[in-house]
Amino acid sequence: MEITNCQHPNHDSQRIKYVCVDPQCSIPKKIGCADCFLDDHITHIRKTTTQFKDFVNDSIQQINSVEFQQASNSPQKDLEKQIDTELDSCMDCIKQKFNSIKGDLKGQIDSDMIKISDNCTQYQLNMNNELEPFKSTIRNDLHILNQTELNSLVKFYQEAPKIHKHYSKAAEQVQEEKQKIKQKKQKYLAKMRSIMQILLKDFNELMTSKNVQFDDCCDYETPQKQVMSPNKMINLVETARSSRRFPMSQTQKKYFLAAVTKKLE
């Protein structure tokens, strides 16, 4: 059976009405009637039993209403998404730059190859036009040729080495142009490798640099404050104190170092 009246012999069976909620209270019995609280809890913070029960019930409901976000919506997932976005953007930028170099190279090579092709076509056409009359004439017997045709063949005979040298030189020039294109390709490839090596070198230096801080720092802290070590802070304070002729003793340095280190942690 629930006891709703005070059992103290001198409290006239008064109704139990109050609960002591004072944080400083050391009295074991926290509930009682008005006289109980006059005796033991006169200066303490109290609540009526109804107020106490309502507060506890409301607190249980409030705490119970707290919802925990699923892992898929966690800050870690958001951070991973942000990292992926930044990394993709960085890779796209690098890819775009290399594609620009490749496009520039391809454009130049295509233009050079068109020129070479045009030159080869023109050389071949010139050579065919120059040799075709002699091809037709030389098929006939020499004794049936007229004087003009024979003189033309004689002249060709005399100049054939020179003509051969001319077209051989043209063929060599074509090969030289092709070699230049090959060298240009190699130059561009070396340029791309050089750029990649510089990127990797800068990346490795950045990731291994002591100046890169991954500690949680206030957004409003200066870079100097972020990277300043306890010993640097001691030297800074020592300099300021020495200018006023109040240098730090070894004991003061010891205590200051401990305090700074603890604060930085």
Short mmCIF file of C-alpha atoms in Angstrom, two decimals:
data_model
loop_
_atom_site.label_atom_id
_atom_site.label_comp_id
_atom_site.label_asym_id
_atom_site.label_seq_id
_atom_site.Cartn_x
_atom_site.Cartn_y
_atom_site.Cartn_z
CA MET A 1 0.00 0.00 0.00
CA GLU A 2 1.33 3.44 -0.95
CA ILE A 3 2.16 5.61 2.07
CA THR A 4 0.87 9.16 1.46
CA ASN A 5 1.03 10.45 5.05
CA CYS A 6 4.07 11.17 7.20
CA GLN A 7 4.85 8.43 9.75
CA HIS A 8 6.77 10.72 12.13
CA PRO A 9 4.99 10.62 15.55
CA ASN A 10 5.17 14.39 16.04
CA HIS A 11 4.03 15.45 12.53
CA ASP A 12 0.31 14.68 13.00
CA SER A 13 0.18 12.34 9.98
CA GLN A 14 0.55 15.25 7.58
CA ARG A 15 0.41 14.49 3.87
CA ILE A 16 3.78 13.79 2.25
CA LYS A 17 4.11 16.75 -0.02
CA TYR A 18 7.75 17.73 -0.85
CA VAL A 19 10.87 16.26 -2.45
CA CYS A 20 14.30 17.84 -1.85
CA VAL A 21 16.21 18.43 -5.13
CA ASP A 22 19.00 20.57 -3.67
CA PRO A 23 22.39 19.42 -5.08
CA GLN A 24 24.06 20.33 -1.78
CA CYS A 25 21.70 18.24 0.35
CA SER A 26 23.32 15.43 2.34
CA ILE A 27 20.21 14.28 4.24
CA PRO A 28 19.39 10.66 3.29
CA LYS A 29 15.64 11.18 3.43
CA LYS A 30 14.66 13.35 0.45
CA ILE A 31 10.85 13.19 0.79
CA GLY A 32 8.54 14.30 3.60
CA CYS A 33 5.82 16.59 4.90
CA ALA A 34 6.04 20.28 5.64
CA ASP A 35 7.38 19.68 9.17
CA CYS A 36 10.03 17.29 7.81
CA PHE A 37 11.32 20.04 5.60
CA LEU A 38 11.19 22.57 8.45
CA ASP A 39 13.37 20.21 10.47
CA ASP A 40 15.86 19.00 7.85
CA HIS A 41 15.47 20.90 4.56
CA ILE A 42 14.43 24.41 5.57
CA THR A 43 16.92 26.18 3.24
CA HIS A 44 16.99 23.54 0.50
CA ILE A 45 15.52 23.65 -2.97
CA ARG A 46 12.28 21.67 -2.96
CA LYS A 47 9.55 20.60 -5.33
CA THR A 48 6.11 19.24 -4.61
CA THR A 49 5.66 15.56 -5.34
CA THR A 50 3.43 16.45 -8.28
CA GLN A 51 6.02 18.87 -9.71
CA PHE A 52 8.77 16.34 -9.16
CA LYS A 53 6.92 13.53 -10.93
CA ASP A 54 5.92 15.79 -13.83
CA PHE A 55 9.51 16.97 -14.29
CA VAL A 56 10.89 13.42 -14.23
CA ASN A 57 8.28 12.21 -16.71
CA ASP A 58 8.91 15.18 -19.03
CA SER A 59 12.67 14.63 -18.81
CA ILE A 60 12.28 10.95 -19.69
CA GLN A 61 10.20 11.88 -22.73
CA GLN A 62 12.63 14.57 -23.85
CA ILE A 63 15.64 12.29 -23.51
CA ASN A 64 13.79 9.43 -25.14
CA SER A 65 12.92 11.67 -28.10
CA VAL A 66 16.58 12.16 -28.98
CA GLU A 67 17.18 10.60 -32.40
CA PHE A 68 20.52 9.29 -33.61
CA GLN A 69 21.28 9.87 -37.25
CA GLN A 70 22.08 6.86 -39.36
CA ALA A 71 25.68 6.34 -40.40
CA SER A 72 24.77 7.18 -44.00
CA ASN A 73 23.95 10.74 -42.88
CA SER A 74 26.93 11.08 -40.57
CA PRO A 75 29.44 13.95 -40.82
CA GLN A 76 32.03 11.38 -41.91
CA LYS A 77 29.96 10.51 -44.96
CA ASP A 78 29.49 14.19 -45.76
CA LEU A 79 33.24 14.70 -45.43
CA GLU A 80 33.96 11.72 -47.67
CA LYS A 81 31.58 13.14 -50.26
CA GLN A 82 33.28 16.53 -50.06
CA ILE A 83 36.72 14.91 -50.41
CA ASP A 84 35.53 12.90 -53.42
CA THR A 85 34.13 16.05 -55.01
CA GLU A 86 37.33 18.03 -54.44
CA LEU A 87 39.49 15.14 -55.67
CA ASP A 88 37.36 14.64 -58.78
CA SER A 89 37.58 18.37 -59.50
CA CYS A 90 41.36 18.29 -59.08
CA MET A 91 41.71 15.25 -61.34
CA ASP A 92 39.44 16.84 -63.94
CA CYS A 93 41.57 19.98 -63.91
CA ILE A 94 44.78 18.00 -64.36
CA LYS A 95 43.19 15.87 -67.08
CA GLN A 96 41.98 19.01 -68.85
CA LYS A 97 45.47 20.50 -68.83
CA PHE A 98 47.03 17.35 -70.25
CA ASN A 99 44.29 17.05 -72.84
CA SER A 100 45.07 20.64 -73.84
CA ILE A 101 48.72 19.72 -74.34
CA LYS A 102 47.71 16.61 -76.28
CA GLY A 103 45.28 18.61 -78.41
CA ASP A 104 47.95 21.21 -79.17
CA LEU A 105 50.40 18.48 -80.16
CA LYS A 106 47.86 16.65 -82.30
CA GLY A 107 46.89 19.87 -84.06
CA GLN A 108 50.49 20.70 -84.91
CA ILE A 109 51.28 17.15 -86.02
CA ASP A 110 48.16 16.99 -88.21
CA SER A 111 49.11 20.30 -89.81
CA ASP A 112 52.69 19.16 -90.41
CA MET A 113 51.56 15.81 -91.83
CA ILE A 114 49.21 17.57 -94.25
CA LYS A 115 52.11 19.71 -95.46
CA ILE A 116 54.31 16.65 -95.90
CA SER A 117 51.57 14.81 -97.74
CA ASP A 118 51.00 17.79 -100.03
CA ASN A 119 54.74 18.05 -100.71
CA CYS A 120 55.01 14.33 -101.44
CA THR A 121 52.07 14.55 -103.84
CA GLN A 122 53.57 17.56 -105.58
CA TYR A 123 57.04 15.98 -105.85
CA GLN A 124 55.52 12.80 -107.27
CA LEU A 125 53.45 14.78 -109.77
CA ASN A 126 56.47 16.81 -110.90
CA MET A 127 58.59 13.70 -111.27
CA ASN A 128 55.90 11.90 -113.27
CA ASN A 129 55.40 14.87 -115.59
CA GLU A 130 59.14 15.16 -116.12
CA LEU A 131 59.75 11.45 -116.78
CA GLU A 132 56.61 10.54 -118.71
CA PRO A 133 57.79 11.92 -122.12
CA PHE A 134 61.04 9.99 -121.85
CA LYS A 135 59.21 6.81 -120.87
CA SER A 136 57.15 7.00 -124.04
CA THR A 137 60.09 7.92 -126.29
CA ILE A 138 62.50 5.29 -125.01
CA ARG A 139 60.05 2.49 -125.86
CA ASN A 140 60.68 3.12 -129.58
CA ASP A 141 63.72 2.09 -131.59
CA LEU A 142 66.29 4.84 -131.58
CA HIS A 143 66.77 4.86 -135.34
CA ILE A 144 63.13 5.78 -135.99
CA LEU A 145 63.19 8.77 -133.64
CA ASN A 146 63.25 12.23 -135.11
CA GLN A 147 66.03 14.64 -134.30
CA THR A 148 64.06 16.48 -131.60
CA GLU A 149 63.13 13.29 -129.76
CA LEU A 150 66.64 11.97 -129.91
CA ASN A 151 68.12 15.25 -128.71
CA SER A 152 65.64 15.23 -125.83
CA LEU A 153 66.79 11.75 -124.80
CA VAL A 154 70.42 12.75 -125.07
CA LYS A 155 69.80 15.76 -122.87
CA PHE A 156 68.01 13.54 -120.35
CA TYR A 157 70.95 11.13 -120.43
CA GLN A 158 73.29 13.99 -119.60
CA GLU A 159 71.12 15.45 -116.84
CA ALA A 160 69.75 12.19 -115.31
CA PRO A 161 72.25 12.19 -112.39
CA LYS A 162 71.28 15.76 -111.57
CA ILE A 163 67.56 14.96 -111.80
CA HIS A 164 68.06 11.89 -109.61
CA LYS A 165 69.97 13.98 -107.09
CA HIS A 166 67.19 16.59 -107.05
CA TYR A 167 64.41 14.11 -106.27
CA SER A 168 66.59 12.17 -103.85
CA LYS A 169 67.22 15.41 -102.00
CA ALA A 170 63.47 16.07 -101.96
CA ALA A 171 62.84 12.58 -100.56
CA GLU A 172 65.47 13.22 -97.85
CA GLN A 173 63.77 16.48 -96.94
CA VAL A 174 60.48 14.63 -96.55
CA GLN A 175 62.16 12.14 -94.21
CA GLU A 176 63.72 15.02 -92.24
CA GLU A 177 60.31 16.61 -91.84
CA LYS A 178 58.92 13.31 -90.58
CA GLN A 179 61.83 13.07 -88.11
CA LYS A 180 61.11 16.61 -86.90
CA ILE A 181 57.52 15.60 -86.23
CA LYS A 182 58.75 12.58 -84.28
CA GLN A 183 61.09 14.80 -82.27
CA LYS A 184 58.25 17.21 -81.60
CA LYS A 185 56.16 14.32 -80.25
CA GLN A 186 59.04 13.26 -78.00
CA LYS A 187 59.44 16.85 -76.82
CA TYR A 188 55.79 17.06 -75.86
CA LEU A 189 55.93 13.70 -74.11
CA ALA A 190 58.97 14.88 -72.14
CA LYS A 191 57.08 18.06 -71.26
CA MET A 192 54.14 16.04 -69.96
CA ARG A 193 56.44 13.80 -67.92
CA SER A 194 58.20 16.86 -66.52
CA ILE A 195 54.90 18.40 -65.49
CA MET A 196 53.83 15.16 -63.83
CA GLN A 197 57.14 14.90 -61.95
CA ILE A 198 56.77 18.48 -60.71
CA LEU A 199 53.21 17.78 -59.56
CA LEU A 200 54.26 14.63 -57.71
CA LYS A 201 57.27 16.38 -56.16
CA ASP A 202 55.16 19.30 -54.93
CA PHE A 203 52.50 16.89 -53.68
CA ASN A 204 55.03 14.80 -51.73
CA GLU A 205 56.68 17.90 -50.25
CA LEU A 206 53.30 19.30 -49.24
CA MET A 207 52.16 16.08 -47.58
CA THR A 208 55.45 15.60 -45.68
CA SER A 209 56.04 19.25 -44.77
CA LYS A 210 56.14 20.03 -41.05
CA ASN A 211 54.27 23.23 -41.79
CA VAL A 212 51.16 21.29 -42.77
CA GLN A 213 48.98 21.07 -39.67
CA PHE A 214 46.09 18.62 -39.46
CA ASP A 215 45.21 19.45 -35.84
CA ASP A 216 41.85 20.92 -35.01
CA CYS A 217 42.44 24.67 -34.79
CA CYS A 218 40.17 27.61 -34.42
CA ASP A 219 39.14 29.13 -37.73
CA TYR A 220 40.30 32.51 -36.49
CA GLU A 221 43.79 31.45 -35.44
CA THR A 222 46.69 32.78 -37.44
CA PRO A 223 49.08 30.38 -39.24
CA GLN A 224 51.86 31.51 -36.91
CA LYS A 225 49.80 30.57 -33.88
CA GLN A 226 48.86 27.22 -35.36
CA VAL A 227 52.44 26.09 -35.97
CA MET A 228 54.04 27.70 -32.91
CA SER A 229 55.56 25.08 -30.63
CA PRO A 230 55.68 25.40 -26.80
CA ASN A 231 59.44 26.08 -26.94
CA LYS A 232 58.89 28.88 -29.47
CA MET A 233 56.25 30.36 -27.19
CA ILE A 234 58.69 30.21 -24.27
CA ASN A 235 61.35 31.96 -26.36
CA LEU A 236 58.83 34.61 -27.34
CA VAL A 237 57.86 35.23 -23.72
CA GLU A 238 61.51 35.11 -22.64
CA THR A 239 62.38 37.80 -25.18
CA ALA A 240 59.54 40.01 -23.97
CA ARG A 241 60.47 39.52 -20.32
CA SER A 242 64.19 40.08 -20.89
CA SER A 243 63.41 43.42 -22.53
CA ARG A 244 61.91 44.41 -19.19
CA ARG A 245 64.80 42.79 -17.29
CA PHE A 246 62.60 40.05 -15.83
CA PRO A 247 64.03 36.84 -17.35
CA MET A 248 62.34 33.52 -16.58
CA SER A 249 64.03 31.17 -14.16
CA GLN A 250 64.44 27.46 -14.97
CA THR A 251 61.55 26.65 -12.65
CA GLN A 252 59.33 29.23 -14.32
CA LYS A 253 60.26 27.81 -17.71
CA LYS A 254 59.36 24.32 -16.52
CA TYR A 255 55.93 25.38 -15.23
CA PHE A 256 55.24 27.54 -18.30
CA LEU A 257 56.16 24.69 -20.67
CA ALA A 258 53.85 22.32 -18.82
CA ALA A 259 51.00 24.82 -18.91
CA VAL A 260 51.44 25.62 -22.62
CA THR A 261 51.72 21.95 -23.57
CA LYS A 262 48.58 21.12 -21.62
CA LYS A 263 46.70 24.00 -23.29
CA LEU A 264 47.82 22.93 -26.76
CA GLU A 265 46.66 19.37 -26.06
#
